[in-house]
């Protein structure tokens, strides 16, 4: 079942640690969100239960010495995975950063 438009909680797991944020999925497939230091902006495509996304992750609050859980403060990422009943499990990679790989879970918290 494809993800419905709405507000989602994002839980990231990376080799550098875990992080959390929120994002809003619009009816036309745009995703906008962030956390206390990073902004997420991009698009989501869905075909049945399959989900793919292209997101720009950009630092909006600069704190000396602080790096995001992804290990980079400004990076484009690609997500691929599957959705089911208001949530999705995805794997993230980056064409810009060959070694970057992470898992994330999107869980709908409001429509």
Coordinates of N, CA and C in Angstrom, one line a residue:
X1 N 0.8 -1.2 0.0 CA 0.0 0.0 0.0 C 0.9 1.2 0.0
X2 N 0.7 2.1 -1.0 CA 1.5 3.4 -1.0 C 1.3 4.3 0.2
X3 N 2.3 5.1 0.5 CA 2.2 6.0 1.6 C 1.2 7.1 1.2
X4 N 0.4 7.5 2.1 CA -0.6 8.6 1.9 C 0.1 9.9 2.2
X5 N -0.4 11.0 1.6 CA 0.1 12.3 2.0 C 0.0 12.5 3.5
X6 N 0.9 13.2 4.1 CA 0.8 13.5 5.6 C 2.2 13.7 6.2
X7 N 2.2 13.8 7.5 CA 3.4 14.0 8.3 C 3.9 12.7 8.8
X8 N 5.2 12.6 8.6 CA 5.9 11.3 8.9 C 7.1 11.5 9.9
X9 N 7.2 10.6 10.8 CA 8.4 10.5 11.7 C 9.5 9.8 10.9
X10 N 10.7 10.2 10.9 CA 11.8 9.5 10.3 C 12.8 9.1 11.3
X11 N 13.1 7.8 11.3 CA 14.1 7.3 12.2 C 15.3 6.7 11.4
X12 N 16.5 7.3 11.5 CA 17.6 6.9 10.7 C 18.6 6.0 11.6
X13 N 19.1 5.0 11.0 CA 20.2 4.2 11.6 C 21.4 4.2 10.7
X14 N 22.5 4.7 11.2 CA 23.7 4.7 10.4 C 24.9 4.1 11.3
X15 N 26.0 3.8 10.6 CA 27.2 3.4 11.4 C 27.6 4.5 12.4
X16 N 27.3 5.7 12.2 CA 27.7 6.8 13.1 C 26.7 7.0 14.2
X17 N 25.6 6.4 14.2 CA 24.5 6.5 15.2 C 23.2 6.6 14.7
X18 N 22.2 7.0 15.5 CA 20.8 7.1 15.1 C 20.4 8.6 15.2
X19 N 19.4 9.0 14.4 CA 18.9 10.3 14.4 C 17.4 10.2 14.0
X20 N 16.7 11.3 14.3 CA 15.3 11.4 14.1 C 14.9 12.7 13.5
X21 N 13.8 12.7 12.7 CA 13.3 13.9 12.2 C 11.9 13.7 11.8
X22 N 11.3 14.8 11.1 CA 10.0 14.7 10.6 C 10.0 15.2 9.1
X23 N 9.0 14.7 8.4 CA 8.9 15.2 7.0 C 7.4 15.1 6.6
X24 N 7.0 16.0 5.7 CA 5.6 16.0 5.2 C 5.7 15.6 3.7
X25 N 4.9 14.6 3.4 CA 4.7 14.1 2.0 C 3.5 14.7 1.4
X26 N 3.6 15.5 0.3 CA 2.5 16.2 -0.3 C 1.8 15.2 -1.3
X27 N 0.6 15.6 -1.6 CA -0.2 14.7 -2.6 C 0.6 14.5 -4.0
X28 N 1.4 15.5 -4.3 CA 2.1 15.4 -5.6 C 3.5 14.8 -5.5
X29 N 3.8 14.2 -4.4 CA 5.1 13.5 -4.2 C 6.3 14.3 -3.7
X30 N 6.1 15.6 -3.3 CA 7.2 16.3 -2.7 C 7.3 16.0 -1.2
X31 N 8.6 15.9 -0.8 CA 8.8 15.7 0.7 C 9.6 16.9 1.2
X32 N 9.2 17.4 2.3 CA 9.8 18.5 3.0 C 9.9 18.2 4.5
X33 N 11.0 18.4 5.1 CA 11.1 18.1 6.5 C 12.5 18.5 7.1
X34 N 12.8 17.9 8.3 CA 14.1 18.2 8.9 C 14.1 17.8 10.4
X35 N 15.1 18.3 11.0 CA 15.3 18.1 12.5 C 15.9 19.4 13.0
X36 N 16.5 19.4 14.2 CA 17.0 20.6 14.8 C 18.2 21.2 14.1
X37 N 18.8 20.4 13.2 CA 20.0 20.9 12.5 C 20.0 20.7 11.0
X38 N 19.1 19.8 10.5 CA 19.2 19.5 9.0 C 17.8 19.7 8.4
X39 N 17.8 20.0 7.1 CA 16.6 20.1 6.3 C 16.6 19.0 5.3
X40 N 15.4 18.4 5.0 CA 15.3 17.4 4.0 C 14.3 17.9 2.9
X41 N 14.7 17.9 1.7 CA 13.9 18.4 0.6 C 14.1 17.5 -0.6
X42 N 12.9 17.1 -1.2 CA 13.1 16.2 -2.4 C 11.7 15.7 -2.9
X43 N 11.8 14.6 -3.6 CA 10.6 14.0 -4.2 C 10.6 12.5 -3.9
X44 N 9.3 12.0 -3.9 CA 9.1 10.6 -3.6 C 8.3 10.0 -4.8
X45 N 8.6 8.8 -5.3 CA 7.9 8.1 -6.3 C 7.4 6.8 -5.7
X46 N 6.2 6.4 -6.0 CA 5.7 5.2 -5.5 C 5.0 4.4 -6.7
X47 N 5.2 3.1 -6.6 CA 4.5 2.2 -7.6 C 4.1 1.0 -6.7
X48 N 2.9 0.9 -6.4 CA 2.4 -0.1 -5.5 C 3.1 0.1 -4.1
X49 N 3.7 -1.0 -3.6 CA 4.4 -0.9 -2.3 C 5.8 -0.4 -2.5
X50 N 6.3 -0.3 -3.6 CA 7.7 0.1 -3.9 C 7.8 1.6 -3.8
X51 N 8.8 2.1 -3.0 CA 9.0 3.5 -2.9 C 10.5 3.9 -3.2
X52 N 10.7 5.0 -3.9 CA 12.0 5.6 -4.1 C 11.9 7.1 -3.9
X53 N 13.0 7.6 -3.5 CA 13.1 9.1 -3.2 C 14.4 9.6 -3.5
X54 N 14.5 10.9 -3.9 CA 15.7 11.7 -4.0 C 15.6 12.8 -3.1
X55 N 16.5 12.9 -2.1 CA 16.4 14.0 -1.1 C 17.7 14.8 -1.0
X56 N 17.6 16.1 -0.8 CA 18.8 16.9 -0.5 C 18.8 17.1 1.0
X57 N 19.8 16.7 1.7 CA 20.0 16.9 3.1 C 21.0 18.0 3.4
X58 N 20.5 19.1 3.9 CA 21.3 20.3 4.1 C 21.3 20.8 5.5
X59 N 22.5 21.1 6.0 CA 22.6 21.7 7.4 C 22.0 23.1 7.4
X60 N 21.1 23.4 8.3 CA 20.6 24.7 8.4 C 21.0 25.4 9.7
X61 N 21.6 24.7 10.6 CA 22.1 25.3 11.8 C 23.5 24.8 12.0
X62 N 24.4 25.7 11.9 CA 25.8 25.4 11.9 C 26.4 25.5 13.4
X63 N 26.8 24.3 13.8 CA 27.4 24.2 15.2 C 28.8 23.7 14.9
X64 N 29.9 24.4 15.4 CA 31.2 23.9 15.1 C 31.4 22.5 15.7
X65 N 32.0 21.6 14.8 CA 32.3 20.3 15.2 C 31.2 19.3 15.1
X66 N 30.0 19.7 14.9 CA 28.8 18.8 14.8 C 28.6 18.4 13.4
X67 N 28.5 17.1 13.2 CA 28.2 16.5 11.9 C 27.0 15.6 12.1
X68 N 26.1 15.6 11.0 CA 24.9 14.8 11.1 C 25.2 13.3 11.3
X69 N 24.2 12.5 11.6 CA 24.4 11.1 11.8 C 24.7 10.4 10.5
X70 N 24.5 11.1 9.3 CA 24.9 10.5 8.0 C 26.4 10.6 7.8
X71 N 27.0 11.5 8.6 CA 28.5 11.7 8.5 C 28.8 12.9 7.6
X72 N 27.8 13.5 7.0 CA 28.0 14.7 6.1 C 26.9 15.7 6.4
X73 N 27.2 17.0 6.2 CA 26.3 18.0 6.5 C 25.5 18.5 5.3
X74 N 26.0 18.2 4.1 CA 25.3 18.6 2.9 C 25.5 17.5 1.9
X75 N 24.4 16.7 1.6 CA 24.5 15.6 0.7 C 23.2 15.2 0.1
X76 N 23.3 14.7 -1.1 CA 22.1 14.2 -1.8 C 22.0 12.7 -1.6
X77 N 20.8 12.2 -1.2 CA 20.7 10.8 -0.9 C 19.5 10.2 -1.8
X78 N 19.6 8.9 -2.0 CA 18.6 8.2 -2.7 C 18.1 7.1 -1.8
X79 N 16.7 7.0 -1.7 CA 16.1 6.0 -0.8 C 15.4 5.0 -1.7
X80 N 15.4 3.7 -1.3 CA 14.7 2.7 -2.0 C 14.2 1.7 -0.9
X81 N 12.9 1.3 -1.1 CA 12.3 0.4 -0.1 C 10.9 0.1 -0.4
X82 N 10.2 -0.3 0.7 CA 8.8 -0.8 0.5 C 8.0 -0.2 1.6
X83 N 6.7 0.2 1.3 CA 5.8 0.7 2.2 C 4.7 -0.3 2.6
X84 N 4.1 -0.1 3.7 CA 3.0 -0.9 4.2 C 2.2 -0.3 5.3
X85 N 1.0 0.0 5.1 CA 0.1 0.5 6.2 C 0.6 1.7 6.9
X86 N 0.9 2.8 6.2 CA 1.3 4.0 6.9 C 2.8 4.1 7.3
X87 N 3.6 3.2 6.8 CA 5.0 3.2 7.1 C 5.8 2.7 6.0
X88 N 7.1 3.0 6.0 CA 8.0 2.4 4.9 C 9.4 2.2 5.5
X89 N 10.0 1.1 5.1 CA 11.4 0.8 5.5 C 12.2 1.0 4.2
X90 N 13.3 1.8 4.3 CA 14.1 2.1 3.1 C 15.6 2.0 3.5
X91 N 16.3 1.8 2.4 CA 17.8 1.9 2.5 C 18.2 3.1 1.7
X92 N 19.1 3.9 2.3 CA 19.6 5.1 1.7 C 21.1 5.0 1.3
X93 N 21.4 5.6 0.1 CA 22.7 5.7 -0.4 C 22.9 7.0 -1.0
X94 N 24.1 7.3 -1.5 CA 24.4 8.6 -2.1 C 25.3 8.4 -3.3
X95 N 25.0 9.0 -4.4 CA 25.9 9.0 -5.6 C 27.1 9.8 -5.3
X96 N 26.9 10.9 -4.4 CA 28.0 11.8 -4.1 C 29.0 11.2 -3.1
X97 N 28.6 10.3 -2.3 CA 29.4 9.7 -1.2 C 29.3 8.2 -1.3
X98 N 30.3 7.6 -2.0 CA 30.2 6.2 -2.3 C 30.0 5.3 -1.1
X99 N 30.6 5.6 0.0 CA 30.5 4.7 1.2 C 29.3 5.0 2.1
X100 N 28.5 5.9 1.7 CA 27.3 6.3 2.6 C 26.2 5.2 2.4
X101 N 25.8 4.6 3.5 CA 24.7 3.7 3.4 C 24.0 3.7 4.8
X102 N 22.7 3.8 4.8 CA 21.9 3.8 6.0 C 20.5 3.2 5.9
X103 N 19.9 3.0 7.0 CA 18.5 2.5 7.0 C 17.6 3.6 7.6
X104 N 16.4 3.6 7.1 CA 15.4 4.6 7.7 C 14.1 4.0 7.7
X105 N 13.3 4.4 8.7 CA 11.9 4.0 8.8 C 11.0 5.3 8.8
X106 N 10.0 5.3 7.9 CA 9.1 6.5 7.9 C 7.8 5.9 8.5
X107 N 7.3 6.6 9.5 CA 6.0 6.2 10.1 C 5.1 7.4 10.1
X108 N 3.9 7.3 9.6 CA 2.9 8.4 9.5 C 2.4 8.7 10.9
X109 N 2.4 10.0 11.2 CA 1.9 10.4 12.5 C 0.7 11.4 12.4
X110 N 0.4 11.9 11.2 CA -0.8 12.7 11.0 C -1.0 12.8 9.5
X111 N -2.3 13.1 9.2 CA -2.6 13.2 7.7 C -2.5 14.7 7.3

